[in-house]
Amino acid sequence: MKEHYLRSAKPPRRVKPLNHIVKNYKPVSNHAHNKDDCKRKDGPKMLSKDNIMDLLFQAFEKHQYYTLKDLQFITKQSVFVLKAILKDIGDYNKDPAHKKMELKEEYRHY
């Protein structure tokens, strides 16, 4: 009976000390060689002026007014490149209701 009490007083699981350190490696998804590839893929690609103008005309066929930020997102070009091209083909509308870019009248087809 006494043995039964002693056995029940012992914890069923005991900590077992290790003589050596076990190395646990955490999984990593962003390796150094993957980061370099992503930088090359996601970098800005400079398109020709004609290609950018085609993208802009396609966008303006859908909507009449666009902000510069929206056009930058659509064409994926820098603001400086877009401003240079939009000086030729677009006007900035200063009306409070539509403070956005629109095509010049000679380029409109609507």
Short mmCIF file of N, CA and C in Angstrom, two decimals:
data_model
loop_
_atom_site.label_atom_id
_atom_site.label_comp_id
_atom_site.label_asym_id
_atom_site.label_seq_id
_atom_site.Cartn_x
_atom_site.Cartn_y
_atom_site.Cartn_z
N MET A 1 0.81 -1.18 0.00
CA MET A 1 0.00 0.00 0.00
C MET A 1 0.86 1.25 0.00
N LYS A 2 1.94 1.20 0.76
CA LYS A 2 2.83 2.34 0.83
C LYS A 2 3.47 2.61 -0.54
N GLU A 3 3.78 1.53 -1.25
CA GLU A 3 4.37 1.69 -2.59
C GLU A 3 3.39 2.37 -3.53
N HIS A 4 2.14 2.05 -3.37
CA HIS A 4 1.11 2.66 -4.21
C HIS A 4 1.06 4.17 -3.99
N TYR A 5 1.14 4.60 -2.74
CA TYR A 5 1.14 6.03 -2.43
C TYR A 5 2.39 6.72 -2.97
N LEU A 6 3.52 6.07 -2.86
CA LEU A 6 4.77 6.66 -3.36
C LEU A 6 4.73 6.78 -4.89
N ARG A 7 4.19 5.74 -5.56
CA ARG A 7 4.10 5.79 -7.01
C ARG A 7 3.11 6.87 -7.48
N SER A 8 2.04 7.06 -6.76
CA SER A 8 1.07 8.07 -7.16
C SER A 8 1.57 9.48 -6.87
N ALA A 9 2.47 9.63 -5.93
CA ALA A 9 3.04 10.94 -5.62
C ALA A 9 4.06 11.37 -6.67
N LYS A 10 4.67 10.43 -7.36
CA LYS A 10 5.64 10.76 -8.41
C LYS A 10 4.91 11.29 -9.63
N PRO A 11 5.45 12.32 -10.25
CA PRO A 11 4.83 12.79 -11.49
C PRO A 11 4.98 11.73 -12.58
N PRO A 12 3.97 11.60 -13.43
CA PRO A 12 4.06 10.55 -14.46
C PRO A 12 5.13 10.85 -15.51
N ARG A 13 5.39 12.11 -15.73
CA ARG A 13 6.43 12.48 -16.70
C ARG A 13 7.51 13.25 -15.97
N ARG A 14 8.72 12.95 -16.31
CA ARG A 14 9.84 13.62 -15.65
C ARG A 14 10.71 14.30 -16.70
N VAL A 15 11.32 15.36 -16.28
CA VAL A 15 12.24 16.07 -17.16
C VAL A 15 13.53 15.28 -17.22
N LYS A 16 13.97 15.06 -18.44
CA LYS A 16 15.19 14.29 -18.63
C LYS A 16 16.29 15.24 -19.09
N PRO A 17 17.32 15.47 -18.29
CA PRO A 17 18.39 16.39 -18.70
C PRO A 17 19.18 15.81 -19.86
N LEU A 18 19.53 16.69 -20.79
CA LEU A 18 20.30 16.28 -21.95
C LEU A 18 21.77 16.61 -21.74
N ASN A 19 22.63 15.79 -22.28
CA ASN A 19 24.07 16.02 -22.16
C ASN A 19 24.59 16.96 -23.25
N HIS A 20 23.87 17.10 -24.33
CA HIS A 20 24.30 17.95 -25.43
C HIS A 20 23.15 18.87 -25.83
N ILE A 21 23.47 19.94 -26.52
CA ILE A 21 22.47 20.90 -26.95
C ILE A 21 21.88 20.43 -28.28
N VAL A 22 20.56 20.42 -28.35
CA VAL A 22 19.87 20.05 -29.58
C VAL A 22 19.57 21.33 -30.33
N LYS A 23 20.05 21.42 -31.58
CA LYS A 23 19.82 22.61 -32.38
C LYS A 23 18.49 22.49 -33.10
N ASN A 24 17.63 23.47 -32.88
CA ASN A 24 16.35 23.54 -33.57
C ASN A 24 16.42 24.67 -34.58
N TYR A 25 16.18 24.37 -35.82
CA TYR A 25 16.20 25.37 -36.87
C TYR A 25 14.78 25.78 -37.20
N LYS A 26 14.56 27.08 -37.22
CA LYS A 26 13.26 27.58 -37.61
C LYS A 26 13.22 27.69 -39.13
N PRO A 27 12.12 27.31 -39.74
CA PRO A 27 12.04 27.42 -41.20
C PRO A 27 11.97 28.88 -41.64
N VAL A 28 12.69 29.17 -42.70
CA VAL A 28 12.76 30.53 -43.24
C VAL A 28 12.33 30.47 -44.70
N SER A 29 11.44 31.38 -45.08
CA SER A 29 11.00 31.38 -46.47
C SER A 29 11.73 32.43 -47.30
N ASN A 30 12.29 33.45 -46.65
CA ASN A 30 13.00 34.51 -47.38
C ASN A 30 14.50 34.27 -47.30
N HIS A 31 15.00 33.50 -48.21
CA HIS A 31 16.43 33.26 -48.27
C HIS A 31 17.10 34.40 -49.03
N ALA A 32 18.39 34.52 -48.87
CA ALA A 32 19.12 35.62 -49.50
C ALA A 32 19.00 35.58 -51.02
N HIS A 33 19.08 34.40 -51.61
CA HIS A 33 18.99 34.33 -53.08
C HIS A 33 17.58 34.66 -53.57
N ASN A 34 16.55 34.40 -52.76
CA ASN A 34 15.19 34.76 -53.16
C ASN A 34 14.96 36.26 -53.11
N LYS A 35 15.57 36.93 -52.15
CA LYS A 35 15.41 38.37 -52.02
C LYS A 35 15.98 39.09 -53.23
N ASP A 36 17.12 38.62 -53.72
CA ASP A 36 17.73 39.26 -54.89
C ASP A 36 16.83 39.09 -56.12
N ASP A 37 16.23 37.91 -56.28
CA ASP A 37 15.35 37.67 -57.42
C ASP A 37 14.12 38.57 -57.36
N CYS A 38 13.56 38.75 -56.16
CA CYS A 38 12.36 39.59 -56.02
C CYS A 38 12.68 41.03 -56.36
N LYS A 39 13.85 41.50 -55.98
CA LYS A 39 14.22 42.88 -56.29
C LYS A 39 14.33 43.08 -57.80
N ARG A 40 14.86 42.09 -58.48
CA ARG A 40 15.00 42.21 -59.93
C ARG A 40 13.64 42.15 -60.62
N LYS A 41 12.73 41.31 -60.13
CA LYS A 41 11.43 41.16 -60.77
C LYS A 41 10.54 42.37 -60.54
N ASP A 42 10.53 42.89 -59.30
CA ASP A 42 9.60 43.95 -58.94
C ASP A 42 10.10 45.34 -59.27
N GLY A 43 11.30 45.47 -59.75
CA GLY A 43 11.84 46.78 -60.06
C GLY A 43 11.07 47.46 -61.17
N PRO A 44 11.14 48.77 -61.22
CA PRO A 44 10.39 49.48 -62.25
C PRO A 44 10.95 49.20 -63.64
N LYS A 45 10.05 48.98 -64.56
CA LYS A 45 10.45 48.74 -65.95
C LYS A 45 10.08 49.98 -66.75
N MET A 46 11.06 50.55 -67.39
CA MET A 46 10.83 51.75 -68.19
C MET A 46 10.27 51.34 -69.54
N LEU A 47 9.07 51.79 -69.84
CA LEU A 47 8.44 51.51 -71.13
C LEU A 47 8.74 52.66 -72.09
N SER A 48 8.53 52.41 -73.35
CA SER A 48 8.71 53.47 -74.33
C SER A 48 7.55 54.46 -74.23
N LYS A 49 7.75 55.63 -74.78
CA LYS A 49 6.74 56.68 -74.70
C LYS A 49 5.45 56.24 -75.40
N ASP A 50 5.58 55.53 -76.52
CA ASP A 50 4.40 55.06 -77.24
C ASP A 50 3.59 54.06 -76.42
N ASN A 51 4.29 53.15 -75.74
CA ASN A 51 3.59 52.17 -74.91
C ASN A 51 2.87 52.83 -73.75
N ILE A 52 3.52 53.82 -73.14
CA ILE A 52 2.89 54.53 -72.03
C ILE A 52 1.67 55.30 -72.52
N MET A 53 1.79 55.93 -73.68
CA MET A 53 0.65 56.66 -74.23
C MET A 53 -0.51 55.72 -74.54
N ASP A 54 -0.21 54.52 -75.05
CA ASP A 54 -1.27 53.54 -75.31
C ASP A 54 -1.98 53.15 -74.02
N LEU A 55 -1.20 52.94 -72.95
CA LEU A 55 -1.81 52.60 -71.66
C LEU A 55 -2.68 53.74 -71.15
N LEU A 56 -2.21 54.96 -71.33
CA LEU A 56 -2.98 56.12 -70.88
C LEU A 56 -4.27 56.27 -71.67
N PHE A 57 -4.21 56.09 -72.98
CA PHE A 57 -5.41 56.20 -73.80
C PHE A 57 -6.42 55.10 -73.44
N GLN A 58 -5.93 53.90 -73.17
CA GLN A 58 -6.83 52.82 -72.75
C GLN A 58 -7.50 53.16 -71.43
N ALA A 59 -6.75 53.76 -70.52
CA ALA A 59 -7.32 54.14 -69.23
C ALA A 59 -8.36 55.23 -69.39
N PHE A 60 -8.07 56.22 -70.23
CA PHE A 60 -9.00 57.33 -70.41
C PHE A 60 -10.24 56.92 -71.21
N GLU A 61 -10.20 55.78 -71.89
CA GLU A 61 -11.41 55.27 -72.53
C GLU A 61 -12.41 54.79 -71.49
N LYS A 62 -11.91 54.34 -70.34
CA LYS A 62 -12.79 53.83 -69.28
C LYS A 62 -13.37 54.97 -68.45
N HIS A 63 -12.52 55.93 -68.07
CA HIS A 63 -12.96 57.06 -67.25
C HIS A 63 -12.42 58.36 -67.84
N GLN A 64 -13.12 59.44 -67.57
CA GLN A 64 -12.71 60.73 -68.11
C GLN A 64 -11.63 61.38 -67.26
N TYR A 65 -11.70 61.23 -65.95
CA TYR A 65 -10.77 61.89 -65.04
C TYR A 65 -9.97 60.85 -64.26
N TYR A 66 -8.69 61.13 -64.06
CA TYR A 66 -7.81 60.27 -63.27
C TYR A 66 -6.88 61.14 -62.43
N THR A 67 -6.57 60.68 -61.23
CA THR A 67 -5.53 61.34 -60.45
C THR A 67 -4.18 60.85 -60.96
N LEU A 68 -3.17 61.60 -60.65
CA LEU A 68 -1.83 61.21 -61.10
C LEU A 68 -1.40 59.91 -60.44
N LYS A 69 -1.82 59.72 -59.20
CA LYS A 69 -1.47 58.49 -58.48
C LYS A 69 -2.13 57.28 -59.14
N ASP A 70 -3.37 57.43 -59.60
CA ASP A 70 -4.05 56.33 -60.29
C ASP A 70 -3.35 56.00 -61.60
N LEU A 71 -2.96 57.02 -62.33
CA LEU A 71 -2.26 56.79 -63.60
C LEU A 71 -0.90 56.14 -63.36
N GLN A 72 -0.26 56.51 -62.28
CA GLN A 72 1.02 55.89 -61.94
C GLN A 72 0.81 54.41 -61.63
N PHE A 73 -0.27 54.07 -60.94
CA PHE A 73 -0.56 52.68 -60.62
C PHE A 73 -0.90 51.88 -61.89
N ILE A 74 -1.63 52.49 -62.79
CA ILE A 74 -2.03 51.80 -64.02
C ILE A 74 -0.83 51.53 -64.92
N THR A 75 0.01 52.55 -65.11
CA THR A 75 1.13 52.41 -66.04
C THR A 75 2.38 51.84 -65.38
N LYS A 76 2.46 51.91 -64.05
CA LYS A 76 3.64 51.46 -63.29
C LYS A 76 4.90 52.20 -63.73
N GLN A 77 4.76 53.50 -63.94
CA GLN A 77 5.87 54.36 -64.32
C GLN A 77 6.03 55.45 -63.26
N SER A 78 7.16 56.12 -63.28
CA SER A 78 7.40 57.17 -62.29
C SER A 78 6.54 58.40 -62.60
N VAL A 79 6.37 59.23 -61.58
CA VAL A 79 5.56 60.43 -61.72
C VAL A 79 6.20 61.39 -62.72
N PHE A 80 7.52 61.45 -62.72
CA PHE A 80 8.22 62.37 -63.61
C PHE A 80 7.99 62.02 -65.08
N VAL A 81 8.02 60.74 -65.39
CA VAL A 81 7.78 60.30 -66.76
C VAL A 81 6.34 60.61 -67.16
N LEU A 82 5.40 60.33 -66.26
CA LEU A 82 3.99 60.58 -66.56
C LEU A 82 3.71 62.06 -66.76
N LYS A 83 4.29 62.90 -65.92
CA LYS A 83 4.06 64.34 -66.05
C LYS A 83 4.58 64.86 -67.38
N ALA A 84 5.72 64.34 -67.81
CA ALA A 84 6.28 64.77 -69.09
C ALA A 84 5.36 64.39 -70.25
N ILE A 85 4.79 63.20 -70.19
CA ILE A 85 3.91 62.75 -71.26
C ILE A 85 2.55 63.45 -71.18
N LEU A 86 2.04 63.63 -69.96
CA LEU A 86 0.73 64.25 -69.79
C LEU A 86 0.73 65.74 -70.15
N LYS A 87 1.91 66.37 -70.17
CA LYS A 87 1.96 67.76 -70.64
C LYS A 87 1.55 67.84 -72.10
N ASP A 88 1.88 66.79 -72.85
CA ASP A 88 1.55 66.78 -74.28
C ASP A 88 0.10 66.38 -74.55
N ILE A 89 -0.41 65.40 -73.82
CA ILE A 89 -1.72 64.85 -74.17
C ILE A 89 -2.82 65.15 -73.16
N GLY A 90 -2.49 65.72 -72.01
CA GLY A 90 -3.51 65.91 -70.99
C GLY A 90 -3.54 67.30 -70.40
N ASP A 91 -4.63 67.59 -69.71
CA ASP A 91 -4.81 68.85 -68.99
C ASP A 91 -5.15 68.52 -67.55
N TYR A 92 -4.70 69.40 -66.64
CA TYR A 92 -5.11 69.27 -65.25
C TYR A 92 -6.35 70.11 -65.05
N ASN A 93 -7.43 69.46 -64.66
CA ASN A 93 -8.70 70.14 -64.47
C ASN A 93 -8.72 70.75 -63.07
N LYS A 94 -8.89 72.06 -62.96
CA LYS A 94 -8.83 72.75 -61.68
C LYS A 94 -10.21 72.98 -61.06
N ASP A 95 -11.24 72.44 -61.69
CA ASP A 95 -12.59 72.55 -61.16
C ASP A 95 -12.64 71.80 -59.82
N PRO A 96 -13.25 72.38 -58.78
CA PRO A 96 -13.26 71.72 -57.47
C PRO A 96 -13.90 70.33 -57.48
N ALA A 97 -14.84 70.11 -58.37
CA ALA A 97 -15.48 68.79 -58.42
C ALA A 97 -14.55 67.74 -59.03
N HIS A 98 -13.69 68.15 -59.96
CA HIS A 98 -12.82 67.20 -60.66
C HIS A 98 -11.40 67.74 -60.69
N LYS A 99 -10.71 67.71 -59.58
CA LYS A 99 -9.31 68.14 -59.57
C LYS A 99 -8.44 66.96 -59.98
N LYS A 100 -8.50 66.65 -61.26
CA LYS A 100 -7.81 65.47 -61.78
C LYS A 100 -7.34 65.75 -63.20
N MET A 101 -6.61 64.77 -63.74
CA MET A 101 -6.12 64.87 -65.12
C MET A 101 -7.20 64.38 -66.08
N GLU A 102 -7.24 65.01 -67.25
CA GLU A 102 -8.10 64.54 -68.33
C GLU A 102 -7.37 64.77 -69.65
N LEU A 103 -7.84 64.11 -70.69
CA LEU A 103 -7.23 64.26 -72.00
C LEU A 103 -7.56 65.63 -72.60
N LYS A 104 -6.67 66.11 -73.44
CA LYS A 104 -6.97 67.34 -74.19
C LYS A 104 -8.09 67.04 -75.17
N GLU A 105 -8.77 68.09 -75.60
CA GLU A 105 -9.95 67.92 -76.46
C GLU A 105 -9.61 67.24 -77.78
N GLU A 106 -8.42 67.45 -78.29
CA GLU A 106 -8.06 66.85 -79.58
C GLU A 106 -7.87 65.34 -79.50
N TYR A 107 -7.67 64.80 -78.28
CA TYR A 107 -7.48 63.36 -78.12
C TYR A 107 -8.73 62.64 -77.63
N ARG A 108 -9.78 63.37 -77.32
CA ARG A 108 -11.00 62.76 -76.78
C ARG A 108 -11.81 62.13 -77.90
N HIS A 109 -12.43 60.99 -77.57
CA HIS A 109 -13.31 60.31 -78.53
C HIS A 109 -14.66 60.00 -77.90
N TYR A 110 -15.06 60.75 -76.89
CA TYR A 110 -16.35 60.48 -76.24
C TYR A 110 -17.25 61.67 -76.32
#
